[in-house]
Short mmCIF file of C-alpha atoms and ligand atoms in Angstrom, two decimals:
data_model
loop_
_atom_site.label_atom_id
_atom_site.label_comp_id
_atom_site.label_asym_id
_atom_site.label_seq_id
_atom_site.Cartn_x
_atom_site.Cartn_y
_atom_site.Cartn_z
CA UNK V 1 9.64 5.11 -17.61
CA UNK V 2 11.44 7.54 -16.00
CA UNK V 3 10.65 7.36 -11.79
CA UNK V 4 11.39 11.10 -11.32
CA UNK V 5 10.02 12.82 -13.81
CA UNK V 6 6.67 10.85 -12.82
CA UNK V 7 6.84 11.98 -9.23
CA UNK V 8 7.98 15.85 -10.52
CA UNK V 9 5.83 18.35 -7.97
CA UNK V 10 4.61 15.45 -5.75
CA UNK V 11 4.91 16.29 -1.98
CA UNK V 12 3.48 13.12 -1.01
CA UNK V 13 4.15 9.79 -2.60
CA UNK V 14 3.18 6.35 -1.07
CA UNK V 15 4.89 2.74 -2.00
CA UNK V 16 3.17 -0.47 -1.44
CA UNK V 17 3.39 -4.12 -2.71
CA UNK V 18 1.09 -7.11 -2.15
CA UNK V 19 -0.11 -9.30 0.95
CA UNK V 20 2.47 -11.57 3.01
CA UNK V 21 5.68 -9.35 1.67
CA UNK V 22 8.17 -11.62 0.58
CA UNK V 23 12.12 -10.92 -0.25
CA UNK V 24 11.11 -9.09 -3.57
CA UNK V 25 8.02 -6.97 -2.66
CA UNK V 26 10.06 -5.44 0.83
CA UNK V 27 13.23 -5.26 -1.22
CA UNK V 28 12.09 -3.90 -3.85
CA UNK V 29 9.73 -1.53 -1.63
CA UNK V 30 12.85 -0.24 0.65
CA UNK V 31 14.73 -0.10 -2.44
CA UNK V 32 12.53 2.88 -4.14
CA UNK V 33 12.18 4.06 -0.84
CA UNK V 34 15.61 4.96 0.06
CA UNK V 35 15.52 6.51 -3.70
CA UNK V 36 13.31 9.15 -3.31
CA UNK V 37 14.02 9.98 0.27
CA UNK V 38 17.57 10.81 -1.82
CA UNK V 39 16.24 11.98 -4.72
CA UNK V 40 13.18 14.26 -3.44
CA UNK V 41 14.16 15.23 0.39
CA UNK V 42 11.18 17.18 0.07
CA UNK V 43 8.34 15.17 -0.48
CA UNK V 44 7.03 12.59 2.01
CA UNK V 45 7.40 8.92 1.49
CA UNK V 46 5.55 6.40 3.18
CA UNK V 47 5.65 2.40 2.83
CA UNK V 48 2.37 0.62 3.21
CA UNK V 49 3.08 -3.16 3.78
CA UNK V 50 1.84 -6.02 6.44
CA UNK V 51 4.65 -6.28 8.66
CA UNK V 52 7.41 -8.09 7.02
CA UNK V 53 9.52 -11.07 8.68
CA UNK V 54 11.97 -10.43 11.09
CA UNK V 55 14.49 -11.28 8.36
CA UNK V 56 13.79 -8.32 6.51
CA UNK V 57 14.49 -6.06 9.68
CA UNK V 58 18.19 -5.32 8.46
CA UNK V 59 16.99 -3.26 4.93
CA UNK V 60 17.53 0.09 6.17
CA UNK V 61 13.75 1.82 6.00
CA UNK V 62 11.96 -1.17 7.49
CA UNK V 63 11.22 0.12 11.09
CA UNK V 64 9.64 2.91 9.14
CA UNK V 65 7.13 0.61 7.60
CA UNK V 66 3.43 1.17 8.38
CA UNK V 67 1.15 -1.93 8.62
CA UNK V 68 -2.09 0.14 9.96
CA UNK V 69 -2.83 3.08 6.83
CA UNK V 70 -4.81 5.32 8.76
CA UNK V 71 -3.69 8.23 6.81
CA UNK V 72 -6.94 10.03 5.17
CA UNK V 73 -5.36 12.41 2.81
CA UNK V 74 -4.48 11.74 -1.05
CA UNK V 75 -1.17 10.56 -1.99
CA UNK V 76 0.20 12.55 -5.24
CA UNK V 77 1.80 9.29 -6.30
CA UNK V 78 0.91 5.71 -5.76
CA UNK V 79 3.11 2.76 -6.60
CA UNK V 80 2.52 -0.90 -6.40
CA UNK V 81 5.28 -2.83 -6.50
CA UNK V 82 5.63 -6.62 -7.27
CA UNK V 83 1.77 -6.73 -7.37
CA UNK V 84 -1.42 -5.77 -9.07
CA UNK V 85 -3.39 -3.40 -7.50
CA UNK V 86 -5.88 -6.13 -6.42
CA UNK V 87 -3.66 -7.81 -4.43
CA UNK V 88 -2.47 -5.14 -1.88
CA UNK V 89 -3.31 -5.12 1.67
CA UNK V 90 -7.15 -4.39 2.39
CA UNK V 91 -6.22 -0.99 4.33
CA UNK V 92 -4.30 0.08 1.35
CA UNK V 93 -6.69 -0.07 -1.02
CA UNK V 94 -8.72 3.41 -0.07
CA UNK V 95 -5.16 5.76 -0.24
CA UNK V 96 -4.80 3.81 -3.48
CA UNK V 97 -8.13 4.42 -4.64
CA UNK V 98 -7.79 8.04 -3.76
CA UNK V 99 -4.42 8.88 -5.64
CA UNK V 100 -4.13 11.30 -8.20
CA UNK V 101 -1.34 9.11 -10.01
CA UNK V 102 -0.86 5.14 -10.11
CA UNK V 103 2.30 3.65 -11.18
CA UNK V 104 2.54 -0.51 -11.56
CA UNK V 105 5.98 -1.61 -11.35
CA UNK V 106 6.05 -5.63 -11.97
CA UNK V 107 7.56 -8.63 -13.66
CA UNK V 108 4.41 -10.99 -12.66
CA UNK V 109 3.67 -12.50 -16.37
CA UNK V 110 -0.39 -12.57 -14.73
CA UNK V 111 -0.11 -8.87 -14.50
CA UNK V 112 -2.20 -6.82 -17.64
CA UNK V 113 -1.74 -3.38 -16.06
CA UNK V 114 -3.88 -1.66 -14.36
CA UNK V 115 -2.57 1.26 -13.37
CA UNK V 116 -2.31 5.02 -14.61
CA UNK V 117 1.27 3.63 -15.85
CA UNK V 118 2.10 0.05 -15.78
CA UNK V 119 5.78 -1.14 -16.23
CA UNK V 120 5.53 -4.79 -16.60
CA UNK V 121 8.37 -7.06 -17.53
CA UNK V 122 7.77 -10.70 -17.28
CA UNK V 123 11.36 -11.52 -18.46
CA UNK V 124 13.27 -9.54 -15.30
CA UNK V 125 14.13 -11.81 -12.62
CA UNK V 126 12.56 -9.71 -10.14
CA UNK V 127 10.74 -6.24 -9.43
CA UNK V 128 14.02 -4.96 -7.81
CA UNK V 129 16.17 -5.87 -10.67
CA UNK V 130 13.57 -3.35 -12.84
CA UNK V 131 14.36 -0.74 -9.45
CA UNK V 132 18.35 -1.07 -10.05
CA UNK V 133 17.10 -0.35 -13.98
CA UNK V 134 15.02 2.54 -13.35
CA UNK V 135 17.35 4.77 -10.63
CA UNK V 136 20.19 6.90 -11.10
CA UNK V 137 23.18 4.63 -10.27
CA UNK V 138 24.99 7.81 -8.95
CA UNK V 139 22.18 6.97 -5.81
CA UNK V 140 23.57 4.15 -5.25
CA UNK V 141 24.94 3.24 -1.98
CA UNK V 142 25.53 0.29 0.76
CA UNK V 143 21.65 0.21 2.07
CA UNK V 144 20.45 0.82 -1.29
CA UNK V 145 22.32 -1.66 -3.12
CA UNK V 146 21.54 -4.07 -0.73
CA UNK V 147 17.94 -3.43 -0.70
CA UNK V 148 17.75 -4.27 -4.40
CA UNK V 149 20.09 -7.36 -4.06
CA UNK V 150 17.64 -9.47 -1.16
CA UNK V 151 15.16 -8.41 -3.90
CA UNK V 152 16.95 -10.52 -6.27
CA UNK V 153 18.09 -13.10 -4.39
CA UNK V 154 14.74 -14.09 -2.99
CA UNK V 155 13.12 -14.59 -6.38
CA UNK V 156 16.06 -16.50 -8.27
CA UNK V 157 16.54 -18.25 -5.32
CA UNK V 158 20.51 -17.01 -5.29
CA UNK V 159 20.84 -16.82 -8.91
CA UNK V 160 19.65 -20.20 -9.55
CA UNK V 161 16.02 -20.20 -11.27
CA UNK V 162 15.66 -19.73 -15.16
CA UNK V 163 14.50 -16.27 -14.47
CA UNK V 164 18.08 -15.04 -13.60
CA UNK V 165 19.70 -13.63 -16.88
CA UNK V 166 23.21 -12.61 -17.70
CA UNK V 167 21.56 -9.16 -16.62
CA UNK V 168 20.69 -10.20 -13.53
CA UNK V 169 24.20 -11.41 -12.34
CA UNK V 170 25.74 -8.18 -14.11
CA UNK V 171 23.43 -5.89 -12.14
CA UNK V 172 24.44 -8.45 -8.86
CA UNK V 173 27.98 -8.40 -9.64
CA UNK V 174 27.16 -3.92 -9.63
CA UNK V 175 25.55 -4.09 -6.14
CA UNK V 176 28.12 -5.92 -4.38
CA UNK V 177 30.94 -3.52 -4.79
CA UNK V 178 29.08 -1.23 -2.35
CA UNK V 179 30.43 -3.62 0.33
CA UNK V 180 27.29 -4.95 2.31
CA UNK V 181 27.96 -8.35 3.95
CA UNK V 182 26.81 -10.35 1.07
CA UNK V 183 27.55 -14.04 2.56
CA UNK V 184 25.42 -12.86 5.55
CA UNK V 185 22.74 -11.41 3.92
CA UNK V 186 22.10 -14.55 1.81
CA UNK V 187 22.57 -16.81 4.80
CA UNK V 188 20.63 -14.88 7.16
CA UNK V 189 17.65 -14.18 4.64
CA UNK V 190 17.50 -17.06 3.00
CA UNK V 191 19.16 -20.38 3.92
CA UNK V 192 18.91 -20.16 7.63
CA UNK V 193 15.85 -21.45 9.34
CA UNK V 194 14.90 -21.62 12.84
CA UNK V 195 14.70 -24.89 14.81
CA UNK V 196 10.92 -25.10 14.52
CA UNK V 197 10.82 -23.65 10.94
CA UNK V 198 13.07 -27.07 10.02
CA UNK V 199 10.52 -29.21 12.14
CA UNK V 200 7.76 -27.74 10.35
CA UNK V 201 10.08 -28.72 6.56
CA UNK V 202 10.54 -32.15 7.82
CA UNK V 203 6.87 -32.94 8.57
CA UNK V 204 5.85 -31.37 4.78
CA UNK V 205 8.36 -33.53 3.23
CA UNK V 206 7.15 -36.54 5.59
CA UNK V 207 3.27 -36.18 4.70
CA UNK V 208 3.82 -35.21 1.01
CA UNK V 209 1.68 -37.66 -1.32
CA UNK V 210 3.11 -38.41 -4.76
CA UNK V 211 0.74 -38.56 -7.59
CA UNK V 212 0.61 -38.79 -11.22
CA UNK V 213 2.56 -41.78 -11.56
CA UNK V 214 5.19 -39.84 -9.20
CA UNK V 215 5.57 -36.92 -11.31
CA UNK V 216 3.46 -34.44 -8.83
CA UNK V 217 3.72 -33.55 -5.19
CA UNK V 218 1.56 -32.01 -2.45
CA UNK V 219 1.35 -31.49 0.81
CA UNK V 220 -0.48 -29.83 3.47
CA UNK V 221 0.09 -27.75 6.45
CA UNK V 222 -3.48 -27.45 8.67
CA UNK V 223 -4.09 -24.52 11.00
CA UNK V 224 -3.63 -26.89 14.59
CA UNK V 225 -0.34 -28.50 12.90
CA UNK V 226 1.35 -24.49 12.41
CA UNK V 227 -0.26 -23.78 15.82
CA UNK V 228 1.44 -25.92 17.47
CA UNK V 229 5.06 -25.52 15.73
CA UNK V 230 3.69 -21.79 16.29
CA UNK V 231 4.83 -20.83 12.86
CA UNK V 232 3.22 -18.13 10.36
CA UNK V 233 2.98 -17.74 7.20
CA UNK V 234 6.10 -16.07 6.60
CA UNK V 235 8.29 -18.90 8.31
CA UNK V 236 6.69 -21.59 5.42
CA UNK V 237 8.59 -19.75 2.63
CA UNK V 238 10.79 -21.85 0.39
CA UNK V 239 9.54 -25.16 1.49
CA UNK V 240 7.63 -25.55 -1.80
CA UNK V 241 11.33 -25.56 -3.33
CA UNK V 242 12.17 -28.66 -1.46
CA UNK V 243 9.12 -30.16 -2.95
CA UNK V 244 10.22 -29.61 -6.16
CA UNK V 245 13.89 -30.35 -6.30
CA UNK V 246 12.54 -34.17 -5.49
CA UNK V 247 14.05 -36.26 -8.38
CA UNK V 248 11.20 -37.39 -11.10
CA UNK V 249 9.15 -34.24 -9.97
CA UNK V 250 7.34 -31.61 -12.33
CA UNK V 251 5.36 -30.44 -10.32
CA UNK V 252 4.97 -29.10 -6.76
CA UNK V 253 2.32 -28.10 -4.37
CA UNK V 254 2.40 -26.37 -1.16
CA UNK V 255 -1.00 -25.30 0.87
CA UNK V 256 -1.60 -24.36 3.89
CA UNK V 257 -4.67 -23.07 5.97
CA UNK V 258 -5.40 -19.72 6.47
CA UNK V 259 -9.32 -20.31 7.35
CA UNK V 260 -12.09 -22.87 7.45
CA UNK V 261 -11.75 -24.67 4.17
CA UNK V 262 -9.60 -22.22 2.74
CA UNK V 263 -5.93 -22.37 2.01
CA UNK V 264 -3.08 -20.34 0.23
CA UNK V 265 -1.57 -23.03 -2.31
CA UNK V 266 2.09 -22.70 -3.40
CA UNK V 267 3.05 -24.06 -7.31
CA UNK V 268 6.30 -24.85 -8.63
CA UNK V 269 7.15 -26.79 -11.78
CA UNK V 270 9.56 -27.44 -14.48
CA UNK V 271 9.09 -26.95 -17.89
CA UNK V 272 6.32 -29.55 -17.66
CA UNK V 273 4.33 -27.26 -16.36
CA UNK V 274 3.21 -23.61 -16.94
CA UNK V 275 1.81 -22.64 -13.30
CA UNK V 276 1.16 -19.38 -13.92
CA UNK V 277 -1.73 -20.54 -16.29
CA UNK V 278 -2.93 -22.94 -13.41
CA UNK V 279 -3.00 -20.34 -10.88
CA UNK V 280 -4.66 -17.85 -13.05
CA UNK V 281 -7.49 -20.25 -13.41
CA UNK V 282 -8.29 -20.48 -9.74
CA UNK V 283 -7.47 -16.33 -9.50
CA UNK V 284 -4.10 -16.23 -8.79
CA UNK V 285 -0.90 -15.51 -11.13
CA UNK V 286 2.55 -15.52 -10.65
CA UNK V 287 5.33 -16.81 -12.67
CA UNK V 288 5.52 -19.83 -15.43
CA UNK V 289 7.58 -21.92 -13.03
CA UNK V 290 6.37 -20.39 -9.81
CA UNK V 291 3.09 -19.44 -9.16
CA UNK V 292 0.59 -19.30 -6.23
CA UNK V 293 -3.45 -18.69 -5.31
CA UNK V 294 -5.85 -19.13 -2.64
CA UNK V 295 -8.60 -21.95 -2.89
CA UNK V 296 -11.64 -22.42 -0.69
CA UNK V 297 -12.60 -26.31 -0.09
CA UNK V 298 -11.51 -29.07 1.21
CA UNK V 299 -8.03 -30.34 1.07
CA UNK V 300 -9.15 -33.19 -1.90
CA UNK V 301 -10.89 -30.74 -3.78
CA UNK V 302 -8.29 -28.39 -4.42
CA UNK V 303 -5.71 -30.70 -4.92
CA UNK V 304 -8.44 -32.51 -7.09
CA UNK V 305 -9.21 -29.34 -9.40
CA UNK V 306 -5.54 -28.58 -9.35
CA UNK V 307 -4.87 -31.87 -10.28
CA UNK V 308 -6.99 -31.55 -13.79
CA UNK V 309 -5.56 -28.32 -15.06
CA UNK V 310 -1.91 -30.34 -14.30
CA UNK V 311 -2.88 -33.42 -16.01
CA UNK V 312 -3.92 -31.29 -19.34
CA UNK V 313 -0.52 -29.40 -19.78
CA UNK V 314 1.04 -32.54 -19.00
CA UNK V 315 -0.33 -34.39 -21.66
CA UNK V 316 -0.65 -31.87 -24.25
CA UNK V 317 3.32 -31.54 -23.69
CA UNK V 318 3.14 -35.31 -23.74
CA UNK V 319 1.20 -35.79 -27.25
CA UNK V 320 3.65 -32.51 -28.63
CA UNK V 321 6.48 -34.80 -27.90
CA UNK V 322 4.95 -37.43 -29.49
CA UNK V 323 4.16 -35.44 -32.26
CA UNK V 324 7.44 -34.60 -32.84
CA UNK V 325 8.99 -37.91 -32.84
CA UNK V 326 6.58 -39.25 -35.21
CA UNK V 327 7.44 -36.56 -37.19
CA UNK V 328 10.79 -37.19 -37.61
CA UNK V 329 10.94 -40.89 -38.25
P1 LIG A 5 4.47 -18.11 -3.59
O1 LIG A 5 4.08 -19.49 -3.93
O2 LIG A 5 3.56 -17.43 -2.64
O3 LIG A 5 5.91 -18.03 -3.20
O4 LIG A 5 4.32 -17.28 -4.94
C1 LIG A 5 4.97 -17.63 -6.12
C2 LIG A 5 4.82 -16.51 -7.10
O5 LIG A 5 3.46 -16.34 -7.46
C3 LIG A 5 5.28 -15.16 -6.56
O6 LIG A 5 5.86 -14.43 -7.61
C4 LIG A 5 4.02 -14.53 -6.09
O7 LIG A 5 4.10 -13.13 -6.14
C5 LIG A 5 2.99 -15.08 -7.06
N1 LIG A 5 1.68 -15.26 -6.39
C6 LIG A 5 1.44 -16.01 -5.30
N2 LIG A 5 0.14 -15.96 -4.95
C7 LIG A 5 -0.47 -15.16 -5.85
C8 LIG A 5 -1.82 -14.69 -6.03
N3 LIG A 5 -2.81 -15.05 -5.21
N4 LIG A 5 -2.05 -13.85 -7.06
C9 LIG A 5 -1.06 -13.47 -7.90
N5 LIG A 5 0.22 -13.89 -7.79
C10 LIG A 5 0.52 -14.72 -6.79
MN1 LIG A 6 8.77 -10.66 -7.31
#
């Protein structure tokens, strides 16, 4: 796909990713942002996204952000970034509806394209890594390159999850020779946590309940519990990764409320455990080691129906092994 040609003529071209914007979706949002404001001075850009943490305030094009879409009048071009359509913001959802082109720009293995023109890649670490693949690297410069690299960092984790390639550290190696504080960017974005942040990571790791003979986790933030650490949603991410990198674990679960009997559950695994399959089942997607969905019931039953889908890859994986050892004496 080539971006430009796509957007040739268009005088108005909106960007938008999904619900509770994490590292990738404003990353990679900013990122093709700052492209065509570059690339096509002429046409107007606009970023549709809920308002994303405070972290995110430094990618240049943030404060330009707008959380409210009251626009009326069709955009030309309409991307969704790090999403499918389904799972944009409610407001969003009538300018998309109304565009005279869609473009779907993703790596979410859950996403079949829905879009006038989809550009899925399940094996790229991240949606901004497909960004730095699609622009003119002539556009590159500090904000931009930085942009694309919180992108990347916030969905391998700093170059640690399988999904980060020998591409991925080439094209990170590429961004950091425009000279953006690097060290800072990583610490500030994604290690450092606020004092109330870490109280709320200590009590998930205190309540979490071990099941499966050890080999699963959960645990379980309630409304009243983030009330009164006054936390959000966007302070709780990465604390499913501390789940998981307990010793003997396969597979994690984060949830937390966001209404009566309704929570937004968090999966990690190892190669255990596909939970993008899992997710997908209850209506969510993701990634094969890092998924995520909302679930309406009690706190039992999800974990209970999660539970089941769990147990079967576990012990198909179980009897494959077996399989194969019988097979070979
Ligand atoms: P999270 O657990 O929210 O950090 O999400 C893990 C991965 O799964 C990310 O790549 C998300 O974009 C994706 N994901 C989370 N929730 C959903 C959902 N409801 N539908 C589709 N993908 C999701
Ligand atoms: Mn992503």
């Amino acid at each position: 796909m080539n971006i430009l040609q796509e957007c040739q003529g268009a005088s108005r071209i909106a960007i938008t990713g999904h619900v509770r914007p994490d590292g990738d979706c404003v990353g990679s949002c900013l990122a093709l942002y700052q492209y065509l404001q570059k690339k096509m001075p002429q046409a107007r850009v606009q970023v549709y996204l809920e308002r994303p943490g405070e972290i995110y305030q430094c990618i240049k094009g943030c404060d330009k952000i707008d959380s409210q879409c009251e626009d009326t009048d069709p955009y030309d071009v309409f991307f969704v970034l790090d999403s499918v359509p389904e799972r944009m913001m409610e407001p969003a959802k009538k300018l998309y509806d109304m565009a005279r082109k869609t473009i779907n720009i993703d790596h979410h293995i859950s996403n079949e394209g829905a879009c006038d023109i989809s550009w899925v890649v399940p094996d790229a670490s991240s949606t901004a890594e497909l960004i730095y693949e699609l622009i003119d690297k002539e556009a590159l410069d500090a904000d931009l390159a930085m942009a694309i690299y919180i992108g990347i960092i916030h969905d391998t984790g700093v170059f640690q999850y399988s999904n980060t390639s020998p591409r991925t550290m080439e094209i990170g190696a590429n961004l950091i020779r425009y000279g953006f504080d690097f060290p800072k960017l990583i610490l500030e974005t994604f290690y450092q946590r606020t004092y109330l942040q870490s109280q709320v990571l200590g009590r998930v790791l205190l309540e979490s309940i071990r099941f499966m003979d050890g080999t699963c986790i959960v645990s379980c933030l309630d409304r009243k519990i983030m009330d009164f650490y006054e936390v959000e949603h966007g302070d709780l991410d990465g604390i499913v990764n501390h789940l998981r990198n307990i010793k003997g674990i396969h597979c994690a679960i984060f949830m937390y409320q966001t209404g009566v009997l309704e929570y937004k559950v968090s999966l990690r695994s190892d190669e255990w455990v596909d939970v993008s399959r899992v997710a997908a089942f209850f209506g969510g997607g993701g990634h094969m080691r890092a998924a995520g969905c909302n679930m309406k019931g009690t706190f039992h039953d999800c974990v209970n129906n999660l539970s089941l889908h769990i147990k079967e890859q576990m012990e198909s994986r179980l009897s494959a092994l077996e399989g194969e050892k019988t097979g070979q004496e």
